[in-house]
Amino acid sequence: MSLRNLGAALAFALTGAVATDAAFAQNITPGPTLAAVRAKGMLDCSANQGSPGFGVPDSRGEQQGLDPDICRAIAAAVLGDPTHVRWHVLTSQARIPALQSGQVDVVARTFTWTHSREVNAGLQFGPTVFYDGQSFIVRRSLGVSRATELAGATICVTAGSTNELNLADWARARNVQIQPLVFESNEDTRKAYVSGRCDAYTLDASQLAGFRTTLPAGEHIILPDIISKEPLTPAVRKGDPQWFDIMRWTIYALILAEELGITQANVDQMLESPNPEIRRLLGVTGDHGPAMALDRRWAYNAIKAVGNYGEIYDRHLGPNSPIGLQRGVNALWFNGGLMYAPPMR
């Protein structure tokens, strides 16, 4: 065969493969969770009783925070409307049963990714949306500057959370005698600390920073000790790979948007970008949405609804928010952080 004929044959083969892939993508049918979400016209998502920066109800009962915006992005990607979310306020203990039973479609509620939750509870975790670690808050008047000085202290902690297990592991490993005071919900735990029933309250450091904004200024300090790893990660039920792909890639789309400079304000202009990856992400070219039984503009809809990951972070947790957290390890990978998304190809 001549080089010209070989080139023609290769071109035909590649064109045929692309056409077949496109046709295949367009013929993908909705899986059980996607079909159910579309049938009810609503995404059932977890909600928090009140964790500033991560999820608090506003005056209308609408959840505001990083986790609710993840749910809104998924609703926009799947239903084309970020307002089509039904919030389910769940305690730490209720999160897993609610997901297992189908009460909610996604848990995005300061949820730590662990081996037992994934393997034993039948959950699948997507990309981590916030890298955190557990610490302690104490009254400044207590005169404590390090966690090991809490020997003999009563420490408030929430049942059914990784915080309860971490506290026990930390105390045992360091031979620090403490008295845990365990409550059903974060709200009850916070109230107990405020009322003086315990000397310290242990929780993820970022959530403690949010909690501190509700307390009298200057009277409480967060200790510098970080006693655990807490990768806060949305989860879905195992057994529906398409729904897992949708949840996972919607989050990746928000991270990719920040990498590529796509914002809530400029996403319409970015539709005209010559950058091939931007065009694929926003659905101008390619069949990445149809491959998941979604519209080609699924990622565009998500970004238009809530902005990119950096915008979500800055709005709810960043230096100019009431929480005032620097990005740190939650910065993009090329800025020294851990936020990294696979390419849209």
mmCIF file of C-alpha atoms in Angstrom:
data_model
loop_
_atom_site.group_PDB
_atom_site.id
_atom_site.type_symbol
_atom_site.label_atom_id
_atom_site.label_comp_id
_atom_site.label_asym_id
_atom_site.label_seq_id
_atom_site.Cartn_x
_atom_site.Cartn_y
_atom_site.Cartn_z
ATOM 1 C CA MET A 1 0.000 0.000 0.000
ATOM 2 C CA SER A 2 1.306 3.472 -0.861
ATOM 3 C CA LEU A 3 1.904 6.086 1.830
ATOM 4 C CA ARG A 4 -0.991 8.112 0.378
ATOM 5 C CA ASN A 5 -3.354 5.158 0.557
ATOM 6 C CA LEU A 6 -2.118 4.256 4.048
ATOM 7 C CA GLY A 7 -2.782 7.829 5.210
ATOM 8 C CA ALA A 8 -6.251 7.739 3.707
ATOM 9 C CA ALA A 9 -6.991 4.430 5.394
ATOM 10 C CA LEU A 10 -5.840 5.737 8.767
ATOM 11 C CA ALA A 11 -7.872 8.902 8.371
ATOM 12 C CA PHE A 12 -10.954 6.843 7.491
ATOM 13 C CA ALA A 13 -10.392 4.568 10.476
ATOM 14 C CA LEU A 14 -9.986 7.492 12.864
ATOM 15 C CA THR A 15 -13.018 9.291 11.439
ATOM 16 C CA GLY A 16 -15.038 6.137 11.757
ATOM 17 C CA ALA A 17 -13.923 5.645 15.346
ATOM 18 C CA VAL A 18 -14.870 9.212 16.272
ATOM 19 C CA ALA A 19 -18.241 8.845 14.583
ATOM 20 C CA THR A 20 -18.856 5.536 16.356
ATOM 21 C CA ASP A 21 -17.894 7.044 19.729
ATOM 22 C CA ALA A 22 -20.209 10.015 19.123
ATOM 23 C CA ALA A 23 -23.080 7.750 18.140
ATOM 24 C CA PHE A 24 -22.418 5.537 21.158
ATOM 25 C CA ALA A 25 -22.367 8.568 23.463
ATOM 26 C CA GLN A 26 -25.687 9.823 22.105
ATOM 27 C CA ASN A 27 -27.309 6.414 22.660
ATOM 28 C CA ILE A 28 -26.360 6.159 26.338
ATOM 29 C CA THR A 29 -29.485 5.660 28.425
ATOM 30 C CA PRO A 30 -29.986 7.092 31.917
ATOM 31 C CA GLY A 31 -29.049 4.780 34.755
ATOM 32 C CA PRO A 32 -31.361 4.194 37.740
ATOM 33 C CA THR A 33 -30.338 7.236 39.809
ATOM 34 C CA LEU A 34 -30.257 9.679 36.914
ATOM 35 C CA ALA A 35 -33.643 8.388 35.699
ATOM 36 C CA ALA A 36 -35.115 8.751 39.194
ATOM 37 C CA VAL A 37 -33.736 12.286 39.646
ATOM 38 C CA ARG A 38 -35.182 13.351 36.304
ATOM 39 C CA ALA A 39 -38.530 11.716 37.031
ATOM 40 C CA LYS A 40 -38.959 13.644 40.277
ATOM 41 C CA GLY A 41 -37.356 16.779 38.796
ATOM 42 C CA MET A 42 -35.339 17.219 41.949
ATOM 43 C CA LEU A 43 -31.964 16.307 43.413
ATOM 44 C CA ASP A 44 -32.260 15.096 47.014
ATOM 45 C CA CYS A 45 -29.158 16.273 48.815
ATOM 46 C CA SER A 46 -27.882 16.253 52.376
ATOM 47 C CA ALA A 47 -27.910 19.431 54.429
ATOM 48 C CA ASN A 48 -26.270 20.602 57.621
ATOM 49 C CA GLN A 49 -27.943 21.915 60.761
ATOM 50 C CA GLY A 50 -25.431 24.726 60.702
ATOM 51 C CA SER A 51 -21.740 24.741 59.821
ATOM 52 C CA PRO A 52 -20.664 28.237 58.717
ATOM 53 C CA GLY A 53 -18.800 28.131 55.413
ATOM 54 C CA PHE A 54 -19.885 24.577 54.659
ATOM 55 C CA GLY A 55 -23.645 24.654 55.076
ATOM 56 C CA VAL A 56 -26.073 26.888 56.969
ATOM 57 C CA PRO A 57 -29.723 27.673 56.225
ATOM 58 C CA ASP A 58 -30.439 31.271 55.265
ATOM 59 C CA SER A 59 -33.578 33.232 56.187
ATOM 60 C CA ARG A 60 -35.551 31.327 53.521
ATOM 61 C CA GLY A 61 -34.327 27.924 54.657
ATOM 62 C CA GLU A 62 -32.018 27.598 51.659
ATOM 63 C CA GLN A 63 -28.640 26.051 52.412
ATOM 64 C CA GLN A 64 -25.601 28.272 51.812
ATOM 65 C CA GLY A 65 -21.985 27.072 51.795
ATOM 66 C CA LEU A 66 -19.420 25.016 49.938
ATOM 67 C CA ASP A 67 -21.329 21.732 50.222
ATOM 68 C CA PRO A 68 -24.696 23.120 49.078
ATOM 69 C CA ASP A 69 -22.995 24.697 46.060
ATOM 70 C CA ILE A 70 -21.656 21.263 45.099
ATOM 71 C CA CYS A 71 -25.241 19.990 45.164
ATOM 72 C CA ARG A 72 -26.424 22.961 43.118
ATOM 73 C CA ALA A 73 -23.728 22.293 40.530
ATOM 74 C CA ILE A 74 -24.866 18.674 40.197
ATOM 75 C CA ALA A 75 -28.507 19.750 39.896
ATOM 76 C CA ALA A 76 -27.544 22.232 37.184
ATOM 77 C CA ALA A 77 -25.546 19.576 35.318
ATOM 78 C CA VAL A 78 -28.345 17.003 35.516
ATOM 79 C CA LEU A 79 -31.549 19.062 35.470
ATOM 80 C CA GLY A 80 -30.334 22.352 34.010
ATOM 81 C CA ASP A 81 -31.502 24.245 37.100
ATOM 82 C CA PRO A 82 -29.501 24.721 40.320
ATOM 83 C CA THR A 83 -32.647 25.520 42.303
ATOM 84 C CA HIS A 84 -34.058 22.030 41.858
ATOM 85 C CA VAL A 85 -32.503 20.718 45.071
ATOM 86 C CA ARG A 86 -34.435 19.319 48.002
ATOM 87 C CA TRP A 87 -32.467 19.677 51.243
ATOM 88 C CA HIS A 88 -32.453 16.986 53.914
ATOM 89 C CA VAL A 89 -31.015 18.122 57.253
ATOM 90 C CA LEU A 90 -29.042 15.148 58.559
ATOM 91 C CA THR A 91 -27.018 14.473 61.675
ATOM 92 C CA SER A 92 -23.593 12.860 61.369
ATOM 93 C CA GLN A 93 -25.120 9.496 62.310
ATOM 94 C CA ALA A 94 -27.964 9.814 59.785
ATOM 95 C CA ARG A 95 -25.868 10.611 56.703
ATOM 96 C CA ILE A 96 -24.916 7.063 55.741
ATOM 97 C CA PRO A 97 -28.354 5.431 56.288
ATOM 98 C CA ALA A 98 -29.992 8.262 54.335
ATOM 99 C CA LEU A 99 -27.743 7.594 51.361
ATOM 100 C CA GLN A 100 -27.985 3.802 51.623
ATOM 101 C CA SER A 101 -31.792 3.899 51.723
ATOM 102 C CA GLY A 102 -32.149 6.273 48.782
ATOM 103 C CA GLN A 103 -33.526 9.126 50.880
ATOM 104 C CA VAL A 104 -30.810 11.306 49.353
ATOM 105 C CA ASP A 105 -29.001 11.031 46.023
ATOM 106 C CA VAL A 106 -25.775 12.687 47.199
ATOM 107 C CA VAL A 107 -24.180 13.319 50.575
ATOM 108 C CA ALA A 108 -22.175 16.536 50.505
ATOM 109 C CA ARG A 109 -22.010 17.446 54.164
ATOM 110 C CA THR A 110 -18.490 17.776 55.604
ATOM 111 C CA PHE A 111 -18.173 14.039 54.956
ATOM 112 C CA THR A 112 -14.779 12.441 55.598
ATOM 113 C CA TRP A 113 -13.688 9.765 53.121
ATOM 114 C CA THR A 114 -12.630 6.633 55.030
ATOM 115 C CA HIS A 115 -11.959 2.996 54.217
ATOM 116 C CA SER A 116 -14.870 1.637 56.264
ATOM 117 C CA ARG A 117 -17.363 4.084 54.797
ATOM 118 C CA GLU A 118 -16.366 3.156 51.280
ATOM 119 C CA VAL A 119 -15.840 -0.595 51.718
ATOM 120 C CA ASN A 120 -18.253 -1.589 54.495
ATOM 121 C CA ALA A 121 -21.021 0.968 54.033
ATOM 122 C CA GLY A 122 -21.210 0.632 50.246
ATOM 123 C CA LEU A 123 -20.475 4.234 49.386
ATOM 124 C CA GLN A 124 -18.377 5.759 46.599
ATOM 125 C CA PHE A 125 -16.530 8.993 47.223
ATOM 126 C CA GLY A 126 -15.804 11.529 44.522
ATOM 127 C CA PRO A 127 -13.043 14.139 44.441
ATOM 128 C CA THR A 128 -12.165 15.719 47.766
ATOM 129 C CA VAL A 129 -13.571 19.252 47.925
ATOM 130 C CA PHE A 130 -11.764 20.322 51.104
ATOM 131 C CA TYR A 131 -8.661 18.915 52.779
ATOM 132 C CA ASP A 132 -8.962 19.384 56.519
ATOM 133 C CA GLY A 133 -7.818 18.076 59.901
ATOM 134 C CA GLN A 134 -9.289 17.881 63.388
ATOM 135 C CA SER A 135 -8.389 20.311 66.153
ATOM 136 C CA PHE A 136 -9.768 21.800 69.394
ATOM 137 C CA ILE A 137 -11.344 25.079 70.409
ATOM 138 C CA VAL A 138 -11.009 26.300 74.012
ATOM 139 C CA ARG A 139 -11.723 29.420 75.992
ATOM 140 C CA ARG A 140 -8.737 31.720 76.136
ATOM 141 C CA SER A 141 -9.244 31.987 79.893
ATOM 142 C CA LEU A 142 -8.447 28.270 80.241
ATOM 143 C CA GLY A 143 -4.794 29.096 79.636
ATOM 144 C CA VAL A 144 -4.199 26.140 77.297
ATOM 145 C CA SER A 145 -1.960 26.494 74.243
ATOM 146 C CA ARG A 146 -1.451 22.851 73.143
ATOM 147 C CA ALA A 147 -3.758 19.849 72.990
ATOM 148 C CA THR A 148 -1.619 17.753 75.325
ATOM 149 C CA GLU A 149 -2.399 20.286 78.055
ATOM 150 C CA LEU A 150 -6.027 19.091 77.962
ATOM 151 C CA ALA A 151 -5.241 16.156 80.256
ATOM 152 C CA GLY A 152 -8.189 15.682 82.599
ATOM 153 C CA ALA A 153 -10.420 17.954 80.503
ATOM 154 C CA THR A 154 -13.991 17.306 79.416
ATOM 155 C CA ILE A 155 -14.161 17.479 75.622
ATOM 156 C CA CYS A 156 -17.380 17.839 73.633
ATOM 157 C CA VAL A 157 -17.630 15.727 70.465
ATOM 158 C CA THR A 158 -20.386 14.606 68.084
ATOM 159 C CA ALA A 159 -21.509 10.977 67.853
ATOM 160 C CA GLY A 160 -21.201 9.086 64.578
ATOM 161 C CA SER A 161 -18.417 11.307 63.284
ATOM 162 C CA THR A 162 -14.785 10.582 62.556
ATOM 163 C CA ASN A 163 -14.088 13.227 65.212
ATOM 164 C CA GLU A 164 -15.312 10.876 67.951
ATOM 165 C CA LEU A 165 -13.001 8.058 66.797
ATOM 166 C CA ASN A 166 -10.059 10.388 66.209
ATOM 167 C CA LEU A 167 -10.354 11.821 69.700
ATOM 168 C CA ALA A 168 -10.231 8.364 71.260
ATOM 169 C CA ASP A 169 -7.257 7.320 69.082
ATOM 170 C CA TRP A 170 -5.344 10.512 69.852
ATOM 171 C CA ALA A 171 -5.881 10.257 73.613
ATOM 172 C CA ARG A 172 -4.895 6.591 73.664
ATOM 173 C CA ALA A 173 -1.797 7.065 71.510
ATOM 174 C CA ARG A 174 -0.520 9.924 73.682
ATOM 175 C CA ASN A 175 -1.732 8.522 77.001
ATOM 176 C CA VAL A 176 -3.755 11.670 77.667
ATOM 177 C CA GLN A 177 -6.651 11.090 80.050
ATOM 178 C CA ILE A 178 -9.744 12.966 78.888
ATOM 179 C CA GLN A 179 -13.479 12.804 79.476
ATOM 180 C CA PRO A 180 -15.438 12.783 76.184
ATOM 181 C CA LEU A 181 -18.918 14.260 76.322
ATOM 182 C CA VAL A 182 -20.764 12.897 73.281
ATOM 183 C CA PHE A 183 -23.838 14.471 71.657
ATOM 184 C CA GLU A 184 -26.165 13.376 68.876
ATOM 185 C CA SER A 185 -25.716 16.401 66.623
ATOM 186 C CA ASN A 186 -23.176 19.129 65.954
ATOM 187 C CA GLU A 187 -25.782 21.668 67.043
ATOM 188 C CA ASP A 188 -26.163 20.007 70.453
ATOM 189 C CA THR A 189 -22.375 19.739 70.770
ATOM 190 C CA ARG A 190 -21.908 23.434 70.023
ATOM 191 C CA LYS A 191 -24.591 24.405 72.520
ATOM 192 C CA ALA A 192 -22.926 22.275 75.199
ATOM 193 C CA TYR A 193 -19.587 24.000 74.642
ATOM 194 C CA VAL A 194 -21.151 27.465 74.676
ATOM 195 C CA SER A 195 -22.993 26.688 77.912
ATOM 196 C CA GLY A 196 -19.746 25.616 79.578
ATOM 197 C CA ARG A 197 -20.494 21.921 79.918
ATOM 198 C CA CYS A 198 -17.086 21.050 78.515
ATOM 199 C CA ASP A 199 -13.597 22.552 78.541
ATOM 200 C CA ALA A 200 -12.970 22.040 74.834
ATOM 201 C CA TYR A 201 -14.811 21.175 71.631
ATOM 202 C CA THR A 202 -13.125 19.030 68.976
ATOM 203 C CA LEU A 203 -14.060 19.210 65.299
ATOM 204 C CA ASP A 204 -12.434 19.795 61.912
ATOM 205 C CA ALA A 205 -10.297 22.931 62.163
ATOM 206 C CA SER A 206 -12.088 24.754 59.330
ATOM 207 C CA GLN A 207 -15.477 24.135 60.935
ATOM 208 C CA LEU A 208 -14.115 25.379 64.248
ATOM 209 C CA ALA A 209 -13.051 28.558 62.434
ATOM 210 C CA GLY A 210 -16.612 28.984 61.239
ATOM 211 C CA PHE A 211 -18.017 28.222 64.678
ATOM 212 C CA ARG A 212 -15.705 30.797 66.255
ATOM 213 C CA THR A 213 -17.326 33.540 64.153
ATOM 214 C CA THR A 214 -20.519 32.964 66.152
ATOM 215 C CA LEU A 215 -18.743 33.464 69.509
ATOM 216 C CA PRO A 216 -17.663 36.673 71.312
ATOM 217 C CA ALA A 217 -14.561 37.988 69.542
ATOM 218 C CA GLY A 218 -11.229 37.198 71.156
ATOM 219 C CA GLU A 219 -12.572 34.897 73.882
ATOM 220 C CA HIS A 220 -11.880 31.551 72.177
ATOM 221 C CA ILE A 221 -8.809 30.104 70.462
ATOM 222 C CA ILE A 222 -8.285 27.174 68.109
ATOM 223 C CA LEU A 223 -5.282 25.121 69.180
ATOM 224 C CA PRO A 224 -2.552 24.615 66.551
ATOM 225 C CA ASP A 225 -2.575 20.818 66.923
ATOM 226 C CA ILE A 226 -4.036 18.865 63.985
ATOM 227 C CA ILE A 227 -4.765 15.313 65.121
ATOM 228 C CA SER A 228 -6.182 13.717 61.952
ATOM 229 C CA LYS A 229 -6.613 13.816 58.198
ATOM 230 C CA GLU A 230 -10.107 14.818 57.100
ATOM 231 C CA PRO A 231 -10.585 14.711 53.317
ATOM 232 C CA LEU A 232 -14.107 16.128 53.038
ATOM 233 C CA THR A 233 -15.642 14.425 50.036
ATOM 234 C CA PRO A 234 -19.140 14.040 48.536
ATOM 235 C CA ALA A 235 -20.405 10.473 48.205
ATOM 236 C CA VAL A 236 -23.025 8.423 46.355
ATOM 237 C CA ARG A 237 -24.217 4.828 46.647
ATOM 238 C CA LYS A 238 -22.188 2.094 45.018
ATOM 239 C CA GLY A 239 -23.807 0.190 42.177
ATOM 240 C CA ASP A 240 -24.601 3.022 39.754
ATOM 241 C CA PRO A 241 -21.368 3.857 37.905
ATOM 242 C CA GLN A 242 -23.044 6.437 35.685
ATOM 243 C CA TRP A 243 -24.253 8.461 38.678
ATOM 244 C CA PHE A 244 -20.816 8.201 40.238
ATOM 245 C CA ASP A 245 -19.297 9.557 37.001
ATOM 246 C CA ILE A 246 -21.765 12.448 36.964
ATOM 247 C CA MET A 247 -21.036 13.457 40.553
ATOM 248 C CA ARG A 248 -17.295 13.029 40.172
ATOM 249 C CA TRP A 249 -16.914 14.831 36.852
ATOM 250 C CA THR A 250 -19.168 17.719 37.853
ATOM 251 C CA ILE A 251 -16.747 18.439 40.700
ATOM 252 C CA TYR A 252 -13.771 17.996 38.378
ATOM 253 C CA ALA A 253 -15.433 20.436 35.966
ATOM 254 C CA LEU A 254 -15.485 23.109 38.692
ATOM 255 C CA ILE A 255 -11.782 22.540 39.377
ATOM 256 C CA LEU A 256 -10.930 22.505 35.670
ATOM 257 C CA ALA A 257 -12.837 25.745 35.208
ATOM 258 C CA GLU A 258 -10.599 27.435 37.771
ATOM 259 C CA GLU A 259 -7.494 25.979 36.117
ATOM 260 C CA LEU A 260 -8.636 27.296 32.736
ATOM 261 C CA GLY A 261 -9.743 30.732 33.949
ATOM 262 C CA ILE A 262 -13.451 30.118 33.385
ATOM 263 C CA THR A 263 -15.662 31.997 35.847
ATOM 264 C CA GLN A 264 -19.362 32.429 36.457
ATOM 265 C CA ALA A 265 -19.068 35.890 34.906
ATOM 266 C CA ASN A 266 -17.097 35.009 31.770
ATOM 267 C CA VAL A 267 -18.390 31.516 30.961
ATOM 268 C CA ASP A 268 -20.538 32.812 28.091
ATOM 269 C CA GLN A 269 -17.572 34.569 26.499
ATOM 270 C CA MET A 270 -15.480 31.430 26.973
ATOM 271 C CA LEU A 271 -17.807 29.586 24.581
ATOM 272 C CA GLU A 272 -15.904 31.413 21.823
ATOM 273 C CA SER A 273 -12.463 30.402 23.142
ATOM 274 C CA PRO A 274 -10.139 28.649 20.675
ATOM 275 C CA ASN A 275 -8.681 26.550 23.527
ATOM 276 C CA PRO A 276 -9.648 22.928 22.693
ATOM 277 C CA GLU A 277 -10.020 21.855 26.336
ATOM 278 C CA ILE A 278 -12.250 24.822 27.166
ATOM 279 C CA ARG A 279 -14.404 24.001 24.154
ATOM 280 C CA ARG A 280 -14.687 20.359 25.230
ATOM 281 C CA LEU A 281 -15.466 21.283 28.844
ATOM 282 C CA LEU A 282 -18.197 23.743 27.867
ATOM 283 C CA GLY A 283 -19.732 21.378 25.321
ATOM 284 C CA VAL A 284 -18.890 23.383 22.210
ATOM 285 C CA THR A 285 -17.167 20.284 20.830
ATOM 286 C CA GLY A 286 -17.142 16.629 21.832
ATOM 287 C CA ASP A 287 -19.702 14.360 23.423
ATOM 288 C CA HIS A 288 -18.572 14.302 27.033
ATOM 289 C CA GLY A 289 -22.046 15.138 28.313
ATOM 290 C CA PRO A 290 -23.917 12.599 26.162
ATOM 291 C CA ALA A 291 -21.403 9.948 27.264
ATOM 292 C CA MET A 292 -23.009 10.300 30.720
ATOM 293 C CA ALA A 293 -26.552 10.693 29.312
ATOM 294 C CA LEU A 294 -26.364 14.445 29.957
ATOM 295 C CA ASP A 295 -26.681 17.511 27.777
ATOM 296 C CA ARG A 296 -23.503 18.722 26.073
ATOM 297 C CA ARG A 297 -23.718 21.899 28.177
ATOM 298 C CA TRP A 298 -23.754 20.019 31.524
ATOM 299 C CA ALA A 299 -20.481 21.586 32.731
ATOM 300 C CA TYR A 300 -21.411 25.004 31.351
ATOM 301 C CA ASN A 301 -24.653 24.820 33.351
ATOM 302 C CA ALA A 302 -22.791 23.876 36.544
ATOM 303 C CA ILE A 303 -20.227 26.683 36.207
ATOM 304 C CA LYS A 304 -22.896 29.226 35.238
ATOM 305 C CA ALA A 305 -24.845 28.257 38.360
ATOM 306 C CA VAL A 306 -22.136 28.404 41.049
ATOM 307 C CA GLY A 307 -18.844 29.507 39.471
ATOM 308 C CA ASN A 308 -15.571 27.593 39.515
ATOM 309 C CA TYR A 309 -14.105 25.881 42.582
ATOM 310 C CA GLY A 310 -12.051 28.920 43.549
ATOM 311 C CA GLU A 311 -15.091 31.184 43.405
ATOM 312 C CA ILE A 312 -17.044 28.804 45.641
ATOM 313 C CA TYR A 313 -14.152 28.643 48.110
ATOM 314 C CA ASP A 314 -13.661 32.401 48.196
ATOM 315 C CA ARG A 315 -17.372 33.072 48.602
ATOM 316 C CA HIS A 316 -17.834 30.847 51.621
ATOM 317 C CA LEU A 317 -14.419 30.236 53.193
ATOM 318 C CA GLY A 318 -11.804 32.577 51.722
ATOM 319 C CA PRO A 319 -9.871 35.474 53.265
ATOM 320 C CA ASN A 320 -12.620 37.989 52.446
ATOM 321 C CA SER A 321 -15.401 35.809 53.869
ATOM 322 C CA PRO A 322 -16.383 35.800 57.564
ATOM 323 C CA ILE A 323 -14.418 32.521 57.967
ATOM 324 C CA GLY A 324 -11.196 34.034 56.559
ATOM 325 C CA LEU A 325 -9.286 30.888 55.541
ATOM 326 C CA GLN A 326 -6.328 30.950 53.166
ATOM 327 C CA ARG A 327 -6.399 28.341 50.393
ATOM 328 C CA GLY A 328 -3.351 26.428 51.679
ATOM 329 C CA VAL A 329 -3.521 22.782 50.599
ATOM 330 C CA ASN A 330 -6.872 23.530 48.962
ATOM 331 C CA ALA A 331 -5.168 25.659 46.307
ATOM 332 C CA LEU A 332 -4.787 24.409 42.745
ATOM 333 C CA TRP A 333 -1.907 22.025 42.147
ATOM 334 C CA PHE A 334 0.138 24.590 40.212
ATOM 335 C CA ASN A 335 -0.192 26.968 43.154
ATOM 336 C CA GLY A 336 1.198 24.437 45.619
ATOM 337 C CA GLY A 337 -2.099 22.849 46.636
ATOM 338 C CA LEU A 338 -3.789 19.474 46.184
ATOM 339 C CA MET A 339 -6.671 20.469 43.896
ATOM 340 C CA TYR A 340 -6.089 18.606 40.639
ATOM 341 C CA ALA A 341 -8.502 17.457 37.945
ATOM 342 C CA PRO A 342 -7.918 14.962 35.120
ATOM 343 C CA PRO A 343 -8.050 16.488 31.631
ATOM 344 C CA MET A 344 -11.291 16.774 29.695
ATOM 345 C CA ARG A 345 -10.432 14.532 26.742
#
